[in-house]
Coordinates of N, CA and C in Angstrom, one line a residue:
M187 N 0.8 -1.2 -0.1 CA 0.0 0.0 0.0 C 0.9 1.2 0.0
R188 N 2.0 1.1 0.7 CA 2.8 2.4 0.6 C 3.5 2.7 -0.6
V189 N 3.8 1.5 -1.3 CA 4.5 1.7 -2.6 C 3.5 2.2 -3.6
R190 N 2.2 1.8 -3.6 CA 1.2 2.3 -4.5 C 1.0 3.7 -4.3
A191 N 1.0 4.2 -3.0 CA 0.8 5.6 -2.6 C 1.9 6.5 -3.2
T192 N 3.1 6.0 -3.2 CA 4.4 6.7 -3.7 C 4.2 6.8 -5.2
A193 N 3.8 5.8 -5.9 CA 3.7 5.7 -7.4 C 2.6 6.8 -7.8
A194 N 1.5 6.8 -7.1 CA 0.4 7.7 -7.4 C 0.8 9.1 -7.2
T195 N 1.7 9.4 -6.1 CA 2.1 10.7 -5.8 C 3.0 11.2 -7.0
A196 N 3.9 10.2 -7.5 CA 4.8 10.6 -8.5 C 4.1 10.9 -9.9
A197 N 3.0 10.1 -10.1 CA 2.2 10.3 -11.3 C 1.5 11.7 -11.2
L198 N 1.0 12.1 -10.1 CA 0.4 13.3 -9.9 C 1.4 14.5 -10.2
L199 N 2.6 14.4 -9.6 CA 3.8 15.3 -9.7 C 4.1 15.4 -11.3
L200 N 4.2 14.2 -11.9 CA 4.5 14.3 -13.3 C 3.6 15.0 -14.2
A201 N 2.3 14.8 -13.8 CA 1.2 15.5 -14.6 C 1.2 16.9 -14.4
A202 N 1.5 17.3 -13.1 CA 1.6 18.7 -12.8 C 2.7 19.4 -13.6
L203 N 3.8 18.8 -13.6 CA 5.0 19.3 -14.3 C 4.7 19.4 -15.8
T204 N 4.0 18.4 -16.4 CA 3.6 18.5 -17.7 C 2.8 19.6 -18.1
A205 N 1.8 19.8 -17.3 CA 0.9 20.9 -17.4 C 1.6 22.3 -17.3
C206 N 2.5 22.3 -16.3 CA 3.4 23.7 -16.2 C 4.2 23.8 -17.5
G207 N 4.8 22.8 -18.0 CA 5.5 22.9 -19.2 C 4.7 23.3 -20.4
G208 N 3.5 22.8 -20.6 CA 2.7 23.2 -21.6 C 2.4 24.7 -21.5
G209 N 2.0 25.2 -20.2 CA 1.7 26.6 -20.1 C 2.9 27.4 -20.5
D210 N 4.1 27.0 -20.1 CA 5.3 27.7 -20.6 C 5.4 27.9 -22.1
G211 N 5.1 26.8 -22.8 CA 5.2 26.7 -24.2 C 4.1 27.6 -24.7
G212 N 2.9 27.7 -24.2 CA 1.9 28.7 -24.7 C 2.3 30.1 -24.5
D213 N 3.0 30.3 -23.3 CA 3.4 31.8 -23.1 C 4.6 32.1 -24.0
T214 N 5.3 31.1 -24.4 CA 6.4 31.5 -25.4 C 5.8 31.7 -26.7
A215 N 4.8 31.0 -27.1 CA 4.2 31.2 -28.3 C 3.5 32.6 -28.4
D216 N 2.9 32.9 -27.4 CA 2.1 34.2 -27.2 C 3.1 35.3 -27.3
A217 N 4.3 35.1 -26.6 CA 5.3 36.2 -26.5 C 5.9 36.3 -28.0
K218 N 6.2 35.2 -28.8 CA 6.6 35.3 -30.0 C 5.5 36.0 -31.0
A219 N 4.4 35.7 -30.7 CA 3.3 36.3 -31.5 C 3.2 37.8 -31.3
S220 N 3.3 38.2 -30.0 CA 3.3 39.5 -29.6 C 4.5 40.4 -30.1
G221 N 5.6 39.5 -30.1 CA 6.9 40.2 -30.5 C 6.7 40.5 -32.0
G222 N 6.2 39.6 -32.8 CA 6.0 39.8 -34.1 C 5.2 41.0 -34.5
K223 N 4.1 41.1 -33.8 CA 3.3 42.2 -33.9 C 4.0 43.5 -33.7
K224 N 4.8 43.5 -32.6 CA 5.5 44.7 -32.1 C 6.5 45.0 -33.1
S225 N 7.2 44.0 -33.8 CA 8.2 44.2 -34.8 C 7.6 44.9 -35.9
A226 N 6.4 44.3 -36.5 CA 5.9 44.8 -37.6 C 5.5 46.2 -37.4
A227 N 5.0 46.6 -36.2 CA 4.5 47.9 -35.9 C 5.7 48.9 -35.9
A228 N 6.8 48.4 -35.4 CA 8.1 49.2 -35.3 C 8.6 49.6 -36.7
E229 N 8.2 49.0 -37.8 CA 8.7 49.2 -39.1 C 8.1 50.6 -39.5
K230 N 7.1 51.0 -39.1 CA 6.5 52.2 -39.5 C 7.2 53.4 -38.9
P231 N 7.7 54.3 -39.8 CA 8.6 55.4 -39.3 C 7.7 56.5 -38.6
D232 N 8.5 57.4 -37.9 CA 7.8 58.5 -37.2 C 7.7 59.6 -38.2
C233 N 6.4 59.9 -38.6 CA 6.2 60.9 -39.6 C 6.7 62.4 -39.2
M234 N 7.0 62.6 -38.0 CA 7.4 63.9 -37.6 C 9.0 63.9 -37.6
A235 N 9.6 62.9 -37.8 CA 11.1 62.9 -37.6 C 11.7 63.6 -38.7
E236 N 12.9 64.4 -38.5 CA 13.6 65.1 -39.4 C 14.3 64.3 -40.5
D237 N 14.8 63.1 -40.1 CA 15.5 62.3 -41.0 C 14.7 61.3 -41.8
I238 N 13.4 61.4 -41.8 CA 12.6 60.4 -42.5 C 12.8 60.6 -44.1
S239 N 12.9 59.5 -44.7 CA 13.3 59.6 -46.1 C 11.9 60.0 -47.0
Q240 N 12.2 60.5 -48.2 CA 11.0 60.9 -49.0 C 10.2 59.7 -49.3
A241 N 10.8 58.5 -49.5 CA 10.0 57.3 -49.9 C 9.2 56.9 -48.8
D242 N 9.7 56.8 -47.5 CA 9.0 56.6 -46.3 C 7.8 57.5 -46.1
W243 N 8.1 58.7 -46.4 CA 7.0 59.8 -46.1 C 5.8 59.5 -47.0
M244 N 6.3 59.2 -48.3 CA 5.1 59.1 -49.3 C 4.4 57.9 -49.0
K245 N 5.0 56.8 -48.6 CA 4.3 55.4 -48.3 C 3.5 55.5 -47.0
Y246 N 4.0 56.2 -45.9 CA 3.4 56.0 -44.7 C 2.6 57.3 -44.2
C247 N 3.1 58.4 -44.7 CA 2.6 59.7 -44.1 C 1.9 60.6 -45.1
S248 N 2.0 60.5 -46.4 CA 1.2 61.2 -47.3 C -0.2 60.9 -47.3
D249 N -1.1 61.8 -47.6 CA -2.4 61.4 -47.7 C -2.7 60.5 -49.0
E250 N -1.8 60.4 -49.9 CA -1.9 59.6 -50.9 C -1.2 58.2 -50.7
G251 N -0.5 58.0 -49.6 CA 0.3 56.8 -49.3 C -0.6 55.7 -48.9
V252 N 0.1 54.5 -48.7 CA -0.6 53.2 -48.5 C -1.3 53.4 -47.0
D253 N -0.6 53.8 -46.2 CA -1.1 54.1 -44.8 C -1.5 55.4 -44.4
G254 N -1.6 56.3 -45.4 CA -1.8 57.7 -45.1 C -3.1 58.2 -45.6
G255 N -4.2 57.4 -45.7 CA -5.4 57.7 -46.3 C -6.1 58.8 -45.5
A256 N -7.4 59.2 -46.0 CA -8.1 60.1 -45.3 C -8.3 59.8 -43.8
G257 N -8.0 60.8 -43.1 CA -8.2 60.6 -41.6 C -7.0 59.9 -41.0
G258 N -5.9 59.4 -41.8 CA -4.7 58.9 -41.3 C -3.8 59.9 -40.8
E259 N -2.7 59.2 -40.3 CA -1.7 60.0 -39.6 C -1.0 61.2 -40.5
G260 N -1.0 61.0 -41.8 CA -0.4 62.0 -42.7 C -1.4 62.8 -43.5
A261 N -2.7 62.7 -43.1 CA -3.8 63.3 -43.9 C -3.4 64.8 -44.0
G262 N -3.5 65.5 -45.2 CA -3.4 66.8 -45.4 C -2.0 67.3 -45.4
A263 N -1.0 66.5 -45.2 CA 0.4 67.0 -45.1 C 1.0 67.0 -46.5
R264 N 2.1 67.6 -46.6 CA 2.8 67.8 -47.9 C 4.4 67.6 -47.6
P265 N 5.1 66.8 -48.4 CA 6.4 66.7 -48.3 C 7.2 68.0 -48.5
T266 N 8.2 68.3 -47.5 CA 9.1 69.4 -47.7 C 10.5 69.1 -48.1
D267 N 10.8 67.9 -48.1 CA 12.2 67.5 -48.5 C 12.1 66.9 -49.9
L268 N 12.5 67.7 -50.8 CA 12.3 67.4 -52.2 C 13.5 67.5 -53.0
R269 N 13.6 67.1 -54.3 CA 14.7 67.1 -55.2 C 14.4 68.4 -56.2
F270 N 15.4 68.7 -56.9 CA 15.4 69.7 -58.0 C 14.4 69.3 -58.9
G271 N 13.5 70.0 -59.4 CA 12.5 69.7 -60.3 C 11.2 69.3 -59.7
E272 N 11.1 68.8 -58.4 CA 9.9 68.6 -57.8 C 9.3 69.8 -57.3
S273 N 8.0 69.7 -56.9 CA 7.3 71.1 -56.6 C 6.6 71.0 -55.3
F274 N 6.4 72.1 -54.7 CA 5.7 72.2 -53.3 C 4.6 73.2 -53.4
S275 N 3.6 73.1 -52.9 CA 2.4 73.9 -52.8 C 2.1 74.4 -51.3
W276 N 2.0 75.7 -51.2 CA 1.4 76.2 -49.9 C -0.2 76.1 -49.9
P277 N -0.8 76.2 -48.8 CA -2.3 76.0 -48.7 C -3.0 77.0 -49.7
D278 N -2.5 78.2 -49.8 CA -3.2 79.2 -50.6 C -3.0 79.0 -52.1
G279 N -2.3 78.0 -52.6 CA -2.2 77.6 -54.0 C -0.9 78.0 -54.6
L280 N 0.0 78.8 -53.9 CA 1.3 79.2 -54.6 C 2.2 78.0 -54.5
E281 N 2.6 77.7 -55.7 CA 3.5 76.6 -56.0 C 4.9 77.0 -56.3
V282 N 5.9 76.2 -55.8 CA 7.4 76.6 -56.1 C 8.1 75.3 -56.5
S283 N 9.0 75.5 -57.3 CA 10.0 74.4 -57.6 C 11.3 75.0 -57.9
V284 N 12.4 74.4 -57.4 CA 13.8 74.7 -57.8 C 14.1 74.0 -58.9
T285 N 14.4 74.5 -60.2 CA 14.6 73.9 -61.3 C 16.0 73.4 -61.6
E286 N 16.9 74.4 -61.1 CA 18.4 74.1 -61.3 C 19.2 75.1 -60.6
A287 N 20.5 74.7 -60.3 CA 21.5 75.6 -59.8 C 22.6 75.4 -60.7
K288 N 23.1 76.5 -61.3 CA 24.2 76.4 -62.3 C 25.1 77.4 -62.3
V289 N 26.5 77.0 -62.5 CA 27.6 77.9 -62.3 C 27.4 79.1 -63.3
F290 N 27.6 80.3 -62.7 CA 27.6 81.6 -63.4 C 28.9 82.0 -64.0
T291 N 28.9 82.3 -65.3 CA 30.0 82.9 -66.0 C 29.8 84.0 -66.8
D292 N 28.5 84.3 -67.1 CA 28.3 85.6 -68.0 C 28.2 86.9 -67.2
Y293 N 29.5 87.2 -66.9 CA 29.6 88.4 -66.1 C 29.6 89.6 -66.9
D294 N 29.2 90.6 -66.2 CA 29.1 92.0 -66.9 C 30.3 92.8 -66.5
T295 N 31.4 92.7 -67.3 CA 32.7 93.3 -67.1 C 32.7 94.9 -66.8
G296 N 31.6 95.5 -67.4 CA 31.5 96.8 -67.2 C 31.0 97.2 -65.7
L297 N 30.4 96.2 -65.0 CA 30.2 96.3 -63.7 C 31.0 95.8 -62.8
M298 N 32.3 95.4 -63.3 CA 33.5 94.8 -62.5 C 33.1 93.4 -61.9
E299 N 32.1 92.7 -62.5 CA 31.8 91.4 -62.1 C 32.8 90.4 -62.5
S300 N 33.2 89.5 -61.7 CA 34.3 88.6 -62.1 C 34.3 87.4 -60.9
A301 N 34.8 86.3 -61.5 CA 34.9 85.1 -60.3 C 36.2 85.5 -59.5
K302 N 36.1 85.0 -58.3 CA 37.1 85.1 -57.3 C 37.7 83.6 -57.1
P303 N 39.0 83.4 -56.9 CA 39.5 82.1 -56.6 C 39.0 81.6 -55.3
G304 N 38.7 80.3 -55.4 CA 38.2 79.5 -54.1 C 36.7 79.7 -53.9
E305 N 36.0 80.4 -54.9 CA 34.7 80.5 -54.7 C 33.9 80.1 -56.0
T306 N 32.7 79.6 -55.9 CA 31.7 79.3 -57.0 C 30.7 80.0 -57.0
D307 N 30.5 80.9 -58.2 CA 29.4 81.7 -58.3 C 28.3 80.8 -59.1
F308 N 27.1 80.9 -58.7 CA 26.0 80.2 -59.3 C 24.7 80.9 -59.2
R309 N 23.8 80.4 -60.0 CA 22.5 81.1 -60.1 C 21.4 79.9 -60.0
V310 N 20.6 80.1 -59.1 CA 19.4 79.2 -58.8 C 18.2 79.7 -59.6
R311 N 17.5 78.8 -60.3 CA 16.4 79.2 -61.0 C 15.3 78.4 -60.3
L312 N 14.1 79.1 -60.1 CA 12.9 78.5 -59.5 C 11.7 79.0 -60.3
K313 N 10.8 78.0 -60.4 CA 9.5 78.3 -61.0 C 8.5 78.6 -60.1
V314 N 7.8 79.6 -60.2 CA 6.7 79.9 -59.2 C 5.3 80.0 -60.0
T315 N 4.3 79.3 -59.5 CA 3.0 79.3 -60.1 C 1.9 79.8 -59.0
N316 N 1.1 80.8 -59.4 CA 0.1 81.0 -58.5 C -1.4 80.4 -58.9
G317 N -1.5 79.3 -58.1 CA -2.7 78.6 -58.2 C -3.8 78.9 -57.4
G318 N -3.7 80.0 -56.8 CA -4.7 80.5 -55.8 C -5.7 81.6 -56.5
K319 N -6.5 82.3 -55.7 CA -7.5 83.2 -56.2 C -7.0 84.7 -56.0
S320 N -5.8 84.9 -55.3 CA -5.5 86.4 -55.1 C -3.9 86.4 -55.5
P321 N -3.6 87.6 -55.9 CA -2.3 88.0 -56.2 C -1.2 87.7 -55.0
V322 N 0.0 87.3 -55.3 CA 1.0 87.0 -54.4 C 2.1 87.8 -54.6
A323 N 2.7 88.3 -53.4 CA 3.8 89.2 -53.5 C 5.1 88.3 -53.5
L324 N 5.9 88.4 -54.6 CA 7.1 87.4 -54.8 C 8.3 87.9 -53.8
D325 N 8.3 89.0 -53.4 CA 9.3 89.4 -52.5 C 9.2 88.9 -51.1
D326 N 8.0 88.2 -50.9 CA 7.8 87.5 -49.7 C 8.7 86.3 -49.6
L327 N 9.2 85.8 -50.8 CA 10.0 84.6 -50.7 C 11.4 84.9 -50.8
S328 N 12.2 84.1 -50.2 CA 13.7 84.3 -50.1 C 14.3 82.9 -50.0
L329 N 15.6 82.7 -50.4 CA 16.2 81.6 -50.4 C 17.3 81.6 -49.4
I330 N 17.7 80.3 -48.9 CA 18.9 79.9 -48.1 C 19.5 78.9 -48.8
V331 N 20.7 78.9 -49.2 CA 21.5 77.9 -49.9 C 22.7 77.3 -49.0
E332 N 22.7 76.1 -48.7 CA 23.7 75.4 -47.8 C 24.3 74.3 -48.6
G333 N 25.6 74.1 -48.3 CA 26.3 73.0 -48.8 C 25.9 71.7 -48.1
A334 N 25.6 70.8 -48.9 CA 25.0 69.4 -48.5 C 26.0 68.3 -48.1
T335 N 27.3 68.6 -48.4 CA 28.3 67.6 -48.2 C 29.3 68.0 -47.0
R336 N 29.8 69.1 -46.9 CA 30.8 69.5 -45.9 C 30.4 70.8 -45.2
G337 N 29.1 71.0 -45.2 CA 28.5 72.3 -44.5 C 28.8 73.5 -45.4
G338 N 28.7 74.7 -44.8 CA 28.9 75.9 -45.5 C 27.6 76.5 -46.0
E339 N 27.4 77.8 -45.9 CA 26.3 78.5 -46.4 C 26.7 79.5 -47.4
A340 N 25.9 79.4 -48.6 CA 26.3 80.5 -49.7 C 25.9 81.9 -49.3
A341 N 26.7 82.9 -49.8 CA 26.3 84.3 -49.6 C 25.6 84.7 -50.9
S342 N 24.5 85.6 -50.6 CA 23.7 86.0 -51.6 C 24.4 87.2 -52.3
T343 N 24.2 87.2 -53.5 CA 24.8 88.2 -54.3 C 23.8 88.5 -55.6
S344 N 24.2 89.4 -56.6 CA 23.4 89.6 -57.7 C 24.2 89.9 -58.9
F345 N 24.1 89.1 -59.9 CA 24.6 89.3 -61.3 C 23.6 90.0 -62.2
E346 N 24.1 90.8 -63.0 CA 23.2 91.7 -63.9 C 22.6 90.9 -65.0
K347 N 23.3 90.2 -65.8 CA 22.8 89.6 -67.0 C 21.8 88.4 -66.7
G348 N 20.7 88.6 -67.3 CA 19.8 87.3 -67.2 C 19.1 87.4 -65.8
A349 N 19.2 88.3 -65.0 CA 18.6 88.2 -63.6 C 17.0 88.4 -63.7
E350 N 16.4 87.6 -63.0 CA 14.9 87.7 -62.7 C 14.7 87.6 -61.2
P351 N 14.9 88.6 -60.6 CA 14.8 88.5 -59.1 C 13.4 88.3 -58.5
L352 N 13.2 87.8 -57.3 CA 11.9 87.7 -56.7 C 11.3 89.0 -56.3
E353 N 10.6 89.5 -57.1 CA 10.1 90.9 -56.7 C 8.8 91.1 -57.5
G354 N 7.9 92.1 -57.2 CA 6.7 92.3 -57.8 C 5.5 91.3 -57.3
R355 N 4.6 91.2 -58.1 CA 3.5 90.4 -57.7 C 3.2 89.4 -58.9
L356 N 2.6 88.3 -58.4 CA 2.2 87.3 -59.3 C 0.7 87.0 -59.4
A357 N 0.0 87.3 -60.6 CA -1.4 87.3 -60.5 C -1.9 85.8 -60.5
P358 N -3.2 85.5 -60.1 CA -3.7 84.1 -60.2 C -3.6 83.5 -61.5
G359 N -3.2 82.3 -61.5 CA -3.1 81.5 -62.8 C -2.0 81.8 -63.7
V360 N -0.9 82.5 -63.2 CA 0.3 82.9 -63.8 C 1.5 82.2 -63.3
S361 N 2.3 81.7 -64.2 CA 3.7 81.1 -63.7 C 4.7 82.0 -64.2
A362 N 5.9 82.0 -63.5 CA 7.1 82.8 -63.8 C 8.3 82.0 -63.4
T363 N 9.5 82.3 -64.1 CA 10.7 81.7 -63.7 C 11.5 82.9 -63.1
K364 N 12.0 82.7 -62.0 CA 12.7 83.7 -61.2 C 14.3 83.2 -60.8
T365 N 15.1 84.1 -60.6 CA 16.6 83.6 -60.3 C 16.9 84.2 -58.8
D366 N 18.0 83.6 -58.4 CA 18.6 83.9 -57.1 C 20.0 83.6 -57.2
D367 N 20.9 84.6 -57.1 CA 22.4 84.5 -57.4 C 23.0 84.3 -56.0
N368 N 24.1 83.4 -56.0 CA 24.8 83.0 -54.8 C 26.3 82.9 -55.0
V369 N 27.1 82.8 -53.9 CA 28.4 82.5 -54.0 C 28.8 81.5 -52.8
L370 N 29.4 80.4 -53.2 CA 29.8 79.4 -52.3 C 31.2 79.0 -52.4
K371 N 31.9 79.0 -51.2 CA 33.2 78.5 -51.3 C 33.5 77.1 -51.8
T372 N 34.4 77.0 -52.7 CA 34.5 75.7 -53.5 C 34.8 74.6 -52.6
K373 N 35.4 74.8 -51.3 CA 35.7 73.7 -50.4 C 34.5 73.1 -49.9
Y374 N 33.3 73.5 -50.0 CA 32.1 73.0 -49.6 C 31.4 72.2 -50.7
G375 N 32.0 72.0 -51.9 CA 31.5 71.2 -52.9 C 30.4 71.9 -53.6
K376 N 29.7 71.0 -54.5 CA 28.6 71.5 -55.3 C 27.3 71.0 -55.0
K377 N 27.2 70.1 -54.1 CA 25.8 69.4 -53.7 C 25.2 70.6 -52.6
V378 N 24.1 70.9 -52.8 CA 23.5 71.9 -52.1 C 22.0 71.6 -51.6
V379 N 21.6 72.3 -50.7 CA 20.2 72.2 -50.2 C 19.7 73.7 -50.3
V380 N 18.5 74.0 -51.1 CA 18.1 75.2 -51.2 C 16.7 75.2 -50.4
T381 N 16.6 76.1 -49.5 CA 15.4 76.3 -48.6 C 14.7 77.6 -49.1
V382 N 13.4 77.4 -49.5 CA 12.6 78.5 -49.9 C 11.8 78.9 -48.7
Q383 N 12.1 80.1 -48.3 CA 11.3 80.7 -47.2 C 10.1 81.6 -47.6
R384 N 9.2 81.8 -46.8 CA 8.0 82.7 -47.2 C 7.6 83.5 -46.1
S385 N 7.6 84.8 -46.1 CA 7.2 85.7 -45.1 C 5.7 85.5 -44.8
S386 N 5.2 85.3 -43.6 CA 3.8 85.1 -43.4 C 3.4 85.3 -41.9
E387 N 2.2 85.7 -41.7 CA 1.8 85.7 -40.3 C 1.5 84.3 -39.8
D388 N 1.5 83.4 -40.7 CA 1.2 82.1 -40.2 C 2.6 81.4 -39.8
L389 N 2.7 81.2 -38.4 CA 4.0 80.7 -37.9 C 4.1 79.2 -38.2
D390 N 3.1 78.5 -38.5 CA 3.2 77.1 -38.9 C 3.5 76.8 -40.4
L391 N 3.7 77.9 -41.2 CA 4.0 77.6 -42.6 C 5.2 76.9 -42.8
D392 N 5.1 75.9 -43.7 CA 6.3 75.1 -44.0 C 7.2 75.6 -45.0
F393 N 8.5 75.4 -44.8 CA 9.6 76.0 -45.8 C 10.1 74.8 -46.5
P394 N 9.9 74.6 -47.8 CA 10.4 73.4 -48.4 C 11.9 73.4 -48.6
E395 N 12.5 72.2 -48.7 CA 13.9 72.2 -49.0 C 14.1 71.4 -50.3
F396 N 14.9 71.9 -51.2 CA 15.3 71.2 -52.5 C 16.6 70.8 -52.5
A397 N 17.0 69.5 -52.7 CA 18.3 69.0 -52.8 C 18.7 68.8 -54.1
G398 N 20.1 69.2 -54.6 CA 20.5 69.0 -55.9 C 22.0 69.2 -55.9
S399 N 22.5 69.5 -57.2 CA 23.9 69.8 -57.4 C 24.0 71.0 -58.4
I400 N 25.0 71.8 -58.1 CA 25.3 73.0 -59.0 C 26.0 72.4 -60.1
T401 N 25.5 72.6 -61.3 CA 26.1 72.0 -62.5 C 26.8 73.1 -63.3
G402 N 27.6 72.6 -64.2 CA 28.5 73.5 -65.1 C 29.8 73.8 -64.4

């Protein structure tokens, strides 16, 4: 009788251990499943991060993206990190695009214009289109040009020939090509980022950045 009691007790202990082991396996499976979901969720980038790529922004954050439909996280937003040739529109319909940055050589010698050693003179061209319903003051726009490889900021200048500065007003439905002249030290290279600023009482107004290279 004593032996039978011991065997029964062992059987009960073995059953209990088996049940506990099964529970651990279930917890492990649940943890893996949970971890998988967490990992998948972690793949979606932060739409407010400054280093988010254009591709990720369009996929996850744009209102036209896969995950950014109406009412989504990126609804109504517009990308501000662009390439030369791409365009950006403000809420009032004014659209801007930096079309090129090109080395300037067409100096007016009568005005003592000339290149200086160690500097790159270049002209930025931008296209502006007024898609709104009211005239727009073009002198509200201004550019900041920075080196994209080794830092540095270009100094603003003005060359006479072919200049079309940002000034005057642009009527609704009208497009125009404007220029902005700059000088950048050659040590900073030719890859640049052009930021188009706009004066406004709206403190939340976005300033698009256009990346590209000085050609020529």
